[in-house]
One Martini backbone bead per residue (centre of mass of N, CA, C, O) as a GRO file, in nm:
protein
  233
    1UNK     BB    1 -12.812  20.980   3.578
    2UNK     BB    2 -12.680  20.792   3.436
    3UNK     BB    3 -12.361  20.843   3.311
    4UNK     BB    4 -12.352  20.718   3.047
    5UNK     BB    5 -12.605  20.841   2.944
    6UNK     BB    6 -12.494  21.156   2.977
    7UNK     BB    7 -12.211  21.096   2.807
    8UNK     BB    8 -12.394  21.038   2.529
    9UNK     BB    9 -12.550  21.308   2.536
   10UNK     BB   10 -12.338  21.494   2.528
   11UNK     BB   11 -12.204  21.390   2.230
   12UNK     BB   12 -12.506  21.443   2.073
   13UNK     BB   13 -12.425  21.769   2.096
   14UNK     BB   14 -12.227  21.766   1.984
   15UNK     BB   15 -11.967  21.990   1.768
   16UNK     BB   16 -11.650  22.005   1.941
   17UNK     BB   17 -11.475  21.736   2.050
   18UNK     BB   18 -11.201  21.697   2.308
   19UNK     BB   19 -10.929  21.481   2.427
   20UNK     BB   20 -10.762  21.378   2.658
   21UNK     BB   21 -10.470  21.227   2.726
   22UNK     BB   22 -10.304  20.945   2.917
   23UNK     BB   23 -10.184  20.679   3.054
   24UNK     BB   24 -10.457  20.516   3.130
   25UNK     BB   25 -10.505  20.444   2.825
   26UNK     BB   26 -10.262  20.263   2.810
   27UNK     BB   27 -10.252  20.045   3.040
   28UNK     BB   28 -10.548  19.925   3.014
   29UNK     BB   29 -10.366  19.745   2.739
   30UNK     BB   30 -10.068  19.682   2.874
   31UNK     BB   31  -9.825  19.940   2.918
   32UNK     BB   32  -9.595  20.182   2.920
   33UNK     BB   33  -9.442  20.452   3.025
   34UNK     BB   34  -9.161  20.622   2.976
   35UNK     BB   35  -9.129  20.736   3.242
   36UNK     BB   36  -9.134  20.462   3.392
   37UNK     BB   37  -8.852  20.349   3.248
   38UNK     BB   38  -8.690  20.534   3.343
   39UNK     BB   39  -8.729  20.645   3.639
   40UNK     BB   40  -8.745  20.328   3.779
   41UNK     BB   41  -8.390  20.341   3.689
   42UNK     BB   42  -8.264  20.637   3.749
   43UNK     BB   43  -8.367  20.891   3.724
   44UNK     BB   44  -8.373  21.195   3.579
   45UNK     BB   45  -8.050  21.196   3.546
   46UNK     BB   46  -8.019  21.026   3.337
   47UNK     BB   47  -8.181  21.113   3.067
   48UNK     BB   48  -7.902  21.290   3.066
   49UNK     BB   49  -7.725  21.139   2.992
   50UNK     BB   50  -7.493  21.011   2.753
   51UNK     BB   51  -7.661  20.710   2.832
   52UNK     BB   52  -8.016  20.717   2.748
   53UNK     BB   53  -8.070  20.522   2.510
   54UNK     BB   54  -8.021  20.224   2.663
   55UNK     BB   55  -8.365  20.221   2.744
   56UNK     BB   56  -8.496  20.140   2.509
   57UNK     BB   57  -8.509  19.853   2.389
   58UNK     BB   58  -8.729  19.808   2.605
   59UNK     BB   59  -8.944  19.964   2.566
   60UNK     BB   60  -9.009  19.871   2.263
   61UNK     BB   61  -9.043  19.592   2.331
   62UNK     BB   62  -9.335  19.660   2.492
   63UNK     BB   63  -9.493  19.863   2.291
   64UNK     BB   64  -9.554  19.604   2.070
   65UNK     BB   65  -9.668  19.401   2.248
   66UNK     BB   66  -9.915  19.657   2.284
   67UNK     BB   67 -10.213  19.692   2.215
   68UNK     BB   68 -10.466  19.905   2.165
   69UNK     BB   69 -10.716  19.981   2.353
   70UNK     BB   70 -11.039  20.031   2.346
   71UNK     BB   71 -11.036  20.345   2.375
   72UNK     BB   72 -10.863  20.423   2.147
   73UNK     BB   73 -11.109  20.327   1.937
   74UNK     BB   74 -11.318  20.484   1.983
   75UNK     BB   75 -11.205  20.735   1.936
   76UNK     BB   76 -11.156  20.710   1.614
   77UNK     BB   77 -11.438  20.634   1.566
   78UNK     BB   78 -11.540  20.957   1.671
   79UNK     BB   79 -11.400  21.062   1.421
   80UNK     BB   80 -11.525  20.916   1.182
   81UNK     BB   81 -11.780  21.050   1.274
   82UNK     BB   82 -11.736  21.374   1.370
   83UNK     BB   83 -11.704  21.423   1.701
   84UNK     BB   84 -11.422  21.443   1.695
   85UNK     BB   85 -11.125  21.696   1.690
   86UNK     BB   86 -10.945  21.563   1.918
   87UNK     BB   87 -10.590  21.446   2.073
   88UNK     BB   88 -10.454  21.508   2.400
   89UNK     BB   89 -10.132  21.426   2.469
   90UNK     BB   90  -9.872  21.258   2.705
   91UNK     BB   91  -9.803  21.030   2.499
   92UNK     BB   92  -9.571  20.820   2.317
   93UNK     BB   93  -9.658  20.544   2.178
   94UNK     BB   94  -9.905  20.547   1.918
   95UNK     BB   95 -10.169  20.465   1.954
   96UNK     BB   96 -10.392  20.634   1.820
   97UNK     BB   97 -10.267  20.618   1.578
   98UNK     BB   98 -10.219  20.290   1.590
   99UNK     BB   99 -10.622  20.300   1.593
  100UNK     BB  100 -10.673  20.574   1.371
  101UNK     BB  101 -10.623  20.857   1.415
  102UNK     BB  102 -10.547  21.208   1.282
  103UNK     BB  103 -10.597  21.381   1.574
  104UNK     BB  104 -10.298  21.462   1.687
  105UNK     BB  105 -10.166  21.594   2.011
  106UNK     BB  106  -9.843  21.562   2.099
  107UNK     BB  107  -9.621  21.767   2.325
  108UNK     BB  108  -9.418  21.530   2.399
  109UNK     BB  109  -9.436  21.356   2.187
  110UNK     BB  110  -9.280  21.087   2.028
  111UNK     BB  111  -9.181  20.776   1.818
  112UNK     BB  112  -9.268  20.990   1.555
  113UNK     BB  113  -9.071  21.215   1.680
  114UNK     BB  114  -8.729  21.220   1.486
  115UNK     BB  115  -8.389  21.233   1.548
  116UNK     BB  116  -8.055  21.334   1.497
  117UNK     BB  117  -7.815  21.387   1.730
  118UNK     BB  118  -7.552  21.495   1.513
  119UNK     BB  119  -7.717  21.676   1.264
  120UNK     BB  120  -8.132  21.661   1.243
  121UNK     BB  121  -8.211  21.463   1.099
  122UNK     BB  122  -8.542  21.325   1.047
  123UNK     BB  123  -8.761  21.075   1.148
  124UNK     BB  124  -9.068  20.989   1.086
  125UNK     BB  125  -9.248  20.795   1.296
  126UNK     BB  126  -9.263  20.400   1.413
  127UNK     BB  127  -9.122  20.235   1.210
  128UNK     BB  128  -8.838  20.295   1.311
  129UNK     BB  129  -8.860  20.086   1.561
  130UNK     BB  130  -8.929  19.765   1.403
  131UNK     BB  131  -8.590  19.664   1.490
  132UNK     BB  132  -8.356  19.504   1.583
  133UNK     BB  133  -8.209  19.757   1.586
  134UNK     BB  134  -8.117  20.114   1.649
  135UNK     BB  135  -8.115  20.366   1.442
  136UNK     BB  136  -7.968  20.513   1.156
  137UNK     BB  137  -7.791  20.755   0.969
  138UNK     BB  138  -7.797  20.819   0.627
  139UNK     BB  139  -7.582  20.992   0.670
  140UNK     BB  140  -7.383  21.021   0.938
  141UNK     BB  141  -7.511  20.754   1.150
  142UNK     BB  142  -7.592  20.869   1.363
  143UNK     BB  143  -7.837  20.849   1.667
  144UNK     BB  144  -8.157  20.808   1.691
  145UNK     BB  145  -8.428  20.966   1.834
  146UNK     BB  146  -8.659  21.082   2.038
  147UNK     BB  147  -8.789  21.329   2.137
  148UNK     BB  148  -8.784  21.301   2.441
  149UNK     BB  149  -8.467  21.271   2.470
  150UNK     BB  150  -8.356  21.516   2.291
  151UNK     BB  151  -8.527  21.732   2.465
  152UNK     BB  152  -8.589  21.687   2.779
  153UNK     BB  153  -8.897  21.652   2.813
  154UNK     BB  154  -9.014  21.860   2.587
  155UNK     BB  155  -9.210  22.079   2.401
  156UNK     BB  156  -9.402  22.031   2.152
  157UNK     BB  157  -9.546  22.281   1.953
  158UNK     BB  158  -9.731  22.137   1.734
  159UNK     BB  159  -9.877  21.983   1.938
  160UNK     BB  160  -9.975  22.239   2.111
  161UNK     BB  161 -10.103  22.395   1.883
  162UNK     BB  162 -10.316  22.209   1.810
  163UNK     BB  163 -10.460  22.194   2.129
  164UNK     BB  164 -10.533  22.529   2.102
  165UNK     BB  165 -10.707  22.516   1.923
  166UNK     BB  166 -10.903  22.308   1.936
  167UNK     BB  167 -10.983  22.382   2.269
  168UNK     BB  168 -11.124  22.655   2.145
  169UNK     BB  169 -11.371  22.513   2.049
  170UNK     BB  170 -11.474  22.305   2.258
  171UNK     BB  171 -11.730  22.200   2.403
  172UNK     BB  172 -11.630  21.932   2.436
  173UNK     BB  173 -11.434  21.705   2.746
  174UNK     BB  174 -11.217  21.414   2.770
  175UNK     BB  175 -11.095  21.292   3.046
  176UNK     BB  176 -10.838  21.078   3.043
  177UNK     BB  177 -10.615  20.915   3.197
  178UNK     BB  178 -10.535  21.186   3.381
  179UNK     BB  179 -10.414  21.426   3.653
  180UNK     BB  180 -10.326  21.676   3.400
  181UNK     BB  181 -10.279  21.953   3.223
  182UNK     BB  182  -9.916  22.057   3.180
  183UNK     BB  183  -9.907  22.388   3.325
  184UNK     BB  184 -10.115  22.496   3.091
  185UNK     BB  185 -10.042  22.525   2.778
  186UNK     BB  186 -10.387  22.452   2.689
  187UNK     BB  187 -10.614  22.520   2.905
  188UNK     BB  188 -10.694  22.805   2.902
  189UNK     BB  189 -10.808  22.841   2.607
  190UNK     BB  190 -11.069  22.706   2.686
  191UNK     BB  191 -11.393  22.706   2.706
  192UNK     BB  192 -11.610  22.818   2.932
  193UNK     BB  193 -11.855  22.600   2.828
  194UNK     BB  194 -11.762  22.368   2.860
  195UNK     BB  195 -11.789  22.026   2.880
  196UNK     BB  196 -11.637  21.811   3.157
  197UNK     BB  197 -11.526  21.434   3.118
  198UNK     BB  198 -11.441  21.246   3.349
  199UNK     BB  199 -11.204  20.942   3.323
  200UNK     BB  200 -11.133  20.827   3.664
  201UNK     BB  201 -11.099  20.600   3.912
  202UNK     BB  202 -10.953  20.861   4.036
  203UNK     BB  203 -10.817  21.116   4.200
  204UNK     BB  204 -10.794  21.482   4.039
  205UNK     BB  205 -10.721  21.812   3.916
  206UNK     BB  206 -11.022  21.794   3.756
  207UNK     BB  207 -11.266  21.751   3.968
  208UNK     BB  208 -11.373  22.050   3.998
  209UNK     BB  209 -11.438  22.091   3.667
  210UNK     BB  210 -11.639  21.873   3.639
  211UNK     BB  211 -11.979  21.777   3.529
  212UNK     BB  212 -11.825  21.451   3.539
  213UNK     BB  213 -11.756  21.192   3.730
  214UNK     BB  214 -11.577  20.918   3.605
  215UNK     BB  215 -11.536  20.586   3.819
  216UNK     BB  216 -11.357  20.465   3.544
  217UNK     BB  217 -11.232  20.294   3.352
  218UNK     BB  218 -11.224  20.308   2.970
  219UNK     BB  219 -11.270  20.057   2.875
  220UNK     BB  220 -11.537  20.042   3.053
  221UNK     BB  221 -11.662  20.274   2.971
  222UNK     BB  222 -11.668  20.265   2.638
  223UNK     BB  223 -11.834  19.979   2.620
  224UNK     BB  224 -12.109  20.084   2.725
  225UNK     BB  225 -12.134  20.338   2.545
  226UNK     BB  226 -12.156  20.091   2.280
  227UNK     BB  227 -12.426  19.990   2.360
  228UNK     BB  228 -12.609  20.209   2.395
  229UNK     BB  229 -12.590  20.310   2.102
  230UNK     BB  230 -12.556  20.066   1.910
  231UNK     BB  231 -12.632  19.785   2.046
  232UNK     BB  232 -12.292  19.682   2.088
  233UNK     BB  233 -11.950  19.544   2.135
   0.00000   0.00000   0.00000
């Protein structure tokens, strides 16, 4: 059976699907991950330096110059249809939220989770970064940093909790554009009888556990899926 038809059948039969996404879904839309920006400049040690936010403006300019990919919007549509319980992602670019998804477990945080580096006041929401200058705390004037910076790539507890809850109930797991399960922080909570579909042009650590491996880019797959299920793109 054609792989896209199999995927459509799995989705139609599912009552609680969850998507796991990584950099591949954003790169397809023209984006660059925050990790790529930092690591390509100075290496991991620079992330922990006293001037750790100095490349933030460069990243933000890149981030807001592109839009969610077709696959981002397709997942938001699946959620609106009641076919997707939530999205588990290591991406920090907020593109799932911008595309319209409501249930997003950002297990490494994102530019929606922000905190004053001086007094600790939270300033949540990605809109704070859409300005000419880096934002400062209204209380103390301290520098505001996003979670991936001030946590030093730590895990965001709220995101991890949601990821574990959703994957424990999922009967279908869609793995899209990611190479691993991030230290098994949620993967061991999955239902053992859940159907696993991986969408990735390259080989990954999920190959051996997937019931269906689709070796294509995420946009290509979801465009074909929409045409199959709805008759147009």
